[in-house]
């Protein structure tokens, strides 16, 4: 446990552009996932479960849903007198624009970090999901004496697919010798999971140095440009990690939860994933309900057929309706006799009786929040 | 003390609940799980906060640990307040007396000091063992309108069942002229729900007088209400219409759970404007595996169902393995029903393990002697070894057969 010695930073808006459909009305951090969670829940829970109880969440835009979700941080036990949760909206001067990169975004958090008693900084992005105790990562950072330790996961990359990720080449002592952004040839790679550790003093001087030179990209201006000068080490994460960089990736990541081993790795009993409590009644199944291979959240009322799907809290599936291979977010109503295949319905979508909608597994059909179909 | 409250509630949660044994072996009755997600006390606490009551004293004395931890700071019910909120009130020693609560009236008497910190005009007395949704604010309105000294909530029960209840006989204006506890020949079918509103000054004087009476049972129904009636106080019956169930016995607990599966029963847990709050388990959504059948049931968070579940209530974190069948039953948090087991007409308490190919409970139509039929109960934490059979109306409090996974 890292009690009291680490300041956690979460970037809630990084990668908003990659999943544009889902971030129209929210931050990447507040994208719903797995029936009852938001992306950011995994990171807050990782921090808290690892003893990191001083956490700054950096926001940029569309952060209303995020603020609503986080509240005082009580659900993560982060409503503290010492430390706890800080939400850091963009601090812009008159006429200045929103932040232009990770380093500029960090300028808002500097006063908090300076004041903190923590000796180390852990930074996480919301678009990679994992349930990992961060103690090993921080201890490895301390032991190696690195300036920056970057966590990575071994992933196989499909050379046909779009690849936005960052990959590392490592020396035998785990020192990072090369940093490539995008453009992989495929095969097994050391994929960055956008999780970094730094000493507080290094972190403060790094941010200040680059800000004064108008260098705003942490990846390009620090990891790539200074890889020989700085001691940047890699740290492997062996547990399940999923990076979500497209609607298709989002769909696949949800569907992977139907696999027991994925669920067991993402929802560990000893390190639970905390989220906002909604006070819904438990799910109810009607007389004619038929459900197989699906994840069903509380508050659902199911009277029809559901297969290979993820249903968020408070979804209603009417009599004779059929839902296959779909993700239905909170409050979706599927009218009697409606037939949905490979649909991603954002919150509060209403499918009228008998509607037939069909996407493809490789190209699920996305329905915007609050639509009436 | 500054900041007086117009009304506060005192919730009687000290009963042993012996008729719910063995479910109440380790927990007080109000802490018994109900409805796939709740504990019995959630209904009363939620009614309080939904009615605008923000100060609730919970009187406990029997097996209070689970209940104390569950209530905690009251946050799940929005009862974590700077002033007021929920307070657990166990019995305590003090100069010149104190000690265990001798009865419902004595429990309130011993906490006069707590009540006076809020200097309330009215005190609501509630019990923590009923399932219902009720707006106490409407009852308080009636109490004020009729300038009553005491208002008692009543509900119409079938006449043939009236002799099981405390029955109120009332005048046309709703005032009570007689109270009969479990009368052999009831004159009305208006049963007391155990919900009282008193003017605090009035109640306090009766509580103090009752303490001086050596032959008193220190009980609201037996002593305080009759004394107030005898003295000619204005006693009002407040009619409640809607769903209300006493869950004081295994049979009524089982029936009230099954009521949640019946769309005709007027207790809607899915409406937004009168939510029933509970302390939530931290679990992912539940998973229903290929080949399983779940119908006409309630399933909580974190369950894994690979078998068949029919007419049942599964609480959070329950596992039903492949080939297992759960019918007409209630399975409480964390219990596991292993492969091929059959559970019928049973209440399985928390963290129970039902081994492979075990059979528990009997359908009424399969029971040769109808009088010996009943719901079977497995107490908290018991293990039933593979292949065992447990019949109807059993109360299992210890492991049966070899502990699962242990070789002879």
PDB file of N, CA and C in Angstrom, chain B residues 339-372:
ATOM      1  N   UNK B 339     -23.496 -27.501  -8.469  1.00  0.00           N
ATOM      2  CA  UNK B 339     -24.021 -28.210  -9.648  1.00  0.00           C
ATOM      3  C   UNK B 339     -25.099 -29.237  -9.288  1.00  0.00           C
ATOM      4  N   UNK B 340     -26.167 -29.216 -10.040  1.00  0.00           N
ATOM      5  CA  UNK B 340     -27.176 -30.254  -9.921  1.00  0.00           C
ATOM      6  C   UNK B 340     -28.020 -30.204  -8.666  1.00  0.00           C
ATOM      7  N   UNK B 341     -27.827 -29.209  -7.817  1.00  0.00           N
ATOM      8  CA  UNK B 341     -28.635 -29.135  -6.593  1.00  0.00           C
ATOM      9  C   UNK B 341     -30.031 -28.623  -6.922  1.00  0.00           C
ATOM     10  N   UNK B 342     -30.977 -28.980  -6.058  1.00  0.00           N
ATOM     11  CA  UNK B 342     -32.366 -28.560  -6.239  1.00  0.00           C
ATOM     12  C   UNK B 342     -32.819 -27.869  -4.967  1.00  0.00           C
ATOM     13  N   UNK B 343     -33.253 -26.613  -5.097  1.00  0.00           N
ATOM     14  CA  UNK B 343     -33.702 -25.849  -3.935  1.00  0.00           C
ATOM     15  C   UNK B 343     -35.138 -25.407  -4.207  1.00  0.00           C
ATOM     16  N   UNK B 344     -36.063 -25.860  -3.375  1.00  0.00           N
ATOM     17  CA  UNK B 344     -37.463 -25.504  -3.570  1.00  0.00           C
ATOM     18  C   UNK B 344     -38.071 -25.078  -2.251  1.00  0.00           C
ATOM     19  N   UNK B 345     -38.943 -24.095  -2.294  1.00  0.00           N
ATOM     20  CA  UNK B 345     -39.636 -23.619  -1.101  1.00  0.00           C
ATOM     21  C   UNK B 345     -38.674 -23.546   0.089  1.00  0.00           C
ATOM     22  N   UNK B 346     -37.642 -22.713  -0.094  1.00  0.00           N
ATOM     23  CA  UNK B 346     -36.632 -22.613   0.953  1.00  0.00           C
ATOM     24  C   UNK B 346     -36.165 -21.173   1.091  1.00  0.00           C
ATOM     25  N   UNK B 347     -35.669 -20.861   2.266  1.00  0.00           N
ATOM     26  CA  UNK B 347     -34.952 -19.608   2.480  1.00  0.00           C
ATOM     27  C   UNK B 347     -33.520 -19.991   2.839  1.00  0.00           C
ATOM     28  N   UNK B 348     -32.594 -19.592   1.983  1.00  0.00           N
ATOM     29  CA  UNK B 348     -31.185 -19.885   2.206  1.00  0.00           C
ATOM     30  C   UNK B 348     -30.560 -18.581   2.697  1.00  0.00           C
ATOM     31  N   UNK B 349     -30.053 -18.589   3.920  1.00  0.00           N
ATOM     32  CA  UNK B 349     -29.481 -17.362   4.492  1.00  0.00           C
ATOM     33  C   UNK B 349     -28.130 -17.047   3.859  1.00  0.00           C
ATOM     34  N   UNK B 350     -27.381 -16.105   4.461  1.00  0.00           N
ATOM     35  CA  UNK B 350     -26.164 -15.601   3.820  1.00  0.00           C
ATOM     36  C   UNK B 350     -25.011 -16.603   3.885  1.00  0.00           C
ATOM     37  N   UNK B 351     -24.189 -16.591   2.829  1.00  0.00           N
ATOM     38  CA  UNK B 351     -22.938 -17.358   2.776  1.00  0.00           C
ATOM     39  C   UNK B 351     -23.113 -18.842   3.071  1.00  0.00           C
ATOM     40  N   UNK B 352     -24.202 -19.405   2.567  1.00  0.00           N
ATOM     41  CA  UNK B 352     -24.458 -20.836   2.706  1.00  0.00           C
ATOM     42  C   UNK B 352     -23.872 -21.531   1.482  1.00  0.00           C
ATOM     43  N   UNK B 353     -23.402 -22.766   1.668  1.00  0.00           N
ATOM     44  CA  UNK B 353     -23.002 -23.553   0.518  1.00  0.00           C
ATOM     45  C   UNK B 353     -23.882 -24.795   0.437  1.00  0.00           C
ATOM     46  N   UNK B 354     -24.611 -24.912  -0.662  1.00  0.00           N
ATOM     47  CA  UNK B 354     -25.451 -26.085  -0.902  1.00  0.00           C
ATOM     48  C   UNK B 354     -24.677 -26.947  -1.891  1.00  0.00           C
ATOM     49  N   UNK B 355     -24.254 -28.129  -1.443  1.00  0.00           N
ATOM     50  CA  UNK B 355     -23.359 -28.981  -2.236  1.00  0.00           C
ATOM     51  C   UNK B 355     -24.009 -29.546  -3.482  1.00  0.00           C
ATOM     52  N   UNK B 356     -23.177 -30.179  -4.294  1.00  0.00           N
ATOM     53  CA  UNK B 356     -23.662 -30.771  -5.544  1.00  0.00           C
ATOM     54  C   UNK B 356     -24.729 -31.819  -5.265  1.00  0.00           C
ATOM     55  N   UNK B 357     -25.747 -31.829  -6.125  1.00  0.00           N
ATOM     56  CA  UNK B 357     -26.806 -32.845  -6.076  1.00  0.00           C
ATOM     57  C   UNK B 357     -27.579 -32.866  -4.758  1.00  0.00           C
ATOM     58  N   UNK B 358     -27.481 -31.794  -4.000  1.00  0.00           N
ATOM     59  CA  UNK B 358     -28.273 -31.710  -2.765  1.00  0.00           C
ATOM     60  C   UNK B 358     -29.716 -31.381  -3.132  1.00  0.00           C
ATOM     61  N   UNK B 359     -30.660 -31.877  -2.340  1.00  0.00           N
ATOM     62  CA  UNK B 359     -32.055 -31.489  -2.538  1.00  0.00           C
ATOM     63  C   UNK B 359     -32.567 -30.845  -1.255  1.00  0.00           C
ATOM     64  N   UNK B 360     -33.101 -29.650  -1.401  1.00  0.00           N
ATOM     65  CA  UNK B 360     -33.584 -28.916  -0.235  1.00  0.00           C
ATOM     66  C   UNK B 360     -35.031 -28.505  -0.445  1.00  0.00           C
ATOM     67  N   UNK B 361     -35.883 -28.808   0.546  1.00  0.00           N
ATOM     68  CA  UNK B 361     -37.282 -28.385   0.504  1.00  0.00           C
ATOM     69  C   UNK B 361     -38.131 -29.277  -0.388  1.00  0.00           C
ATOM     70  N   UNK B 362     -39.429 -29.108  -0.231  1.00  0.00           N
ATOM     71  CA  UNK B 362     -40.392 -29.964  -0.937  1.00  0.00           C
ATOM     72  C   UNK B 362     -41.521 -29.074  -1.447  1.00  0.00           C
ATOM     73  N   UNK B 363     -42.024 -29.393  -2.631  1.00  0.00           N
ATOM     74  CA  UNK B 363     -43.195 -28.672  -3.134  1.00  0.00           C
ATOM     75  C   UNK B 363     -44.418 -29.131  -2.344  1.00  0.00           C
ATOM     76  N   UNK B 364     -45.360 -28.232  -2.075  1.00  0.00           N
ATOM     77  CA  UNK B 364     -46.514 -28.635  -1.265  1.00  0.00           C
ATOM     78  C   UNK B 364     -47.270 -29.818  -1.882  1.00  0.00           C
ATOM     79  N   UNK B 365     -47.371 -29.854  -3.205  1.00  0.00           N
ATOM     80  CA  UNK B 365     -48.122 -30.946  -3.840  1.00  0.00           C
ATOM     81  C   UNK B 365     -47.406 -32.289  -3.732  1.00  0.00           C
ATOM     82  N   UNK B 366     -46.089 -32.250  -3.430  1.00  0.00           N
ATOM     83  CA  UNK B 366     -45.331 -33.500  -3.284  1.00  0.00           C
ATOM     84  C   UNK B 366     -45.235 -33.953  -1.836  1.00  0.00           C
ATOM     85  N   UNK B 367     -45.896 -33.228  -0.946  1.00  0.00           N
ATOM     86  CA  UNK B 367     -45.789 -33.546   0.467  1.00  0.00           C
ATOM     87  C   UNK B 367     -46.993 -34.389   0.873  1.00  0.00           C
ATOM     88  N   UNK B 368     -46.780 -35.634   1.278  1.00  0.00           N
ATOM     89  CA  UNK B 368     -47.911 -36.510   1.584  1.00  0.00           C
ATOM     90  C   UNK B 368     -48.754 -35.964   2.745  1.00  0.00           C
ATOM     91  N   UNK B 369     -48.093 -35.427   3.735  1.00  0.00           N
ATOM     92  CA  UNK B 369     -48.812 -34.915   4.896  1.00  0.00           C
ATOM     93  C   UNK B 369     -48.798 -33.388   4.832  1.00  0.00           C
ATOM     94  N   UNK B 370     -49.939 -32.823   4.428  1.00  0.00           N
ATOM     95  CA  UNK B 370     -49.990 -31.371   4.185  1.00  0.00           C
ATOM     96  C   UNK B 370     -49.638 -30.570   5.445  1.00  0.00           C
ATOM     97  N   UNK B 371     -49.963 -31.108   6.600  1.00  0.00           N
ATOM     98  CA  UNK B 371     -49.728 -30.362   7.833  1.00  0.00           C
ATOM     99  C   UNK B 371     -48.246 -30.244   8.164  1.00  0.00           C
ATOM    100  N   UNK B 372     -47.454 -31.167   7.627  1.00  0.00           N
ATOM    101  CA  UNK B 372     -46.025 -31.097   7.941  1.00  0.00           C
ATOM    102  C   UNK B 372     -45.264 -30.286   6.900  1.00  0.00           C
TER     103      UNK B 372
END
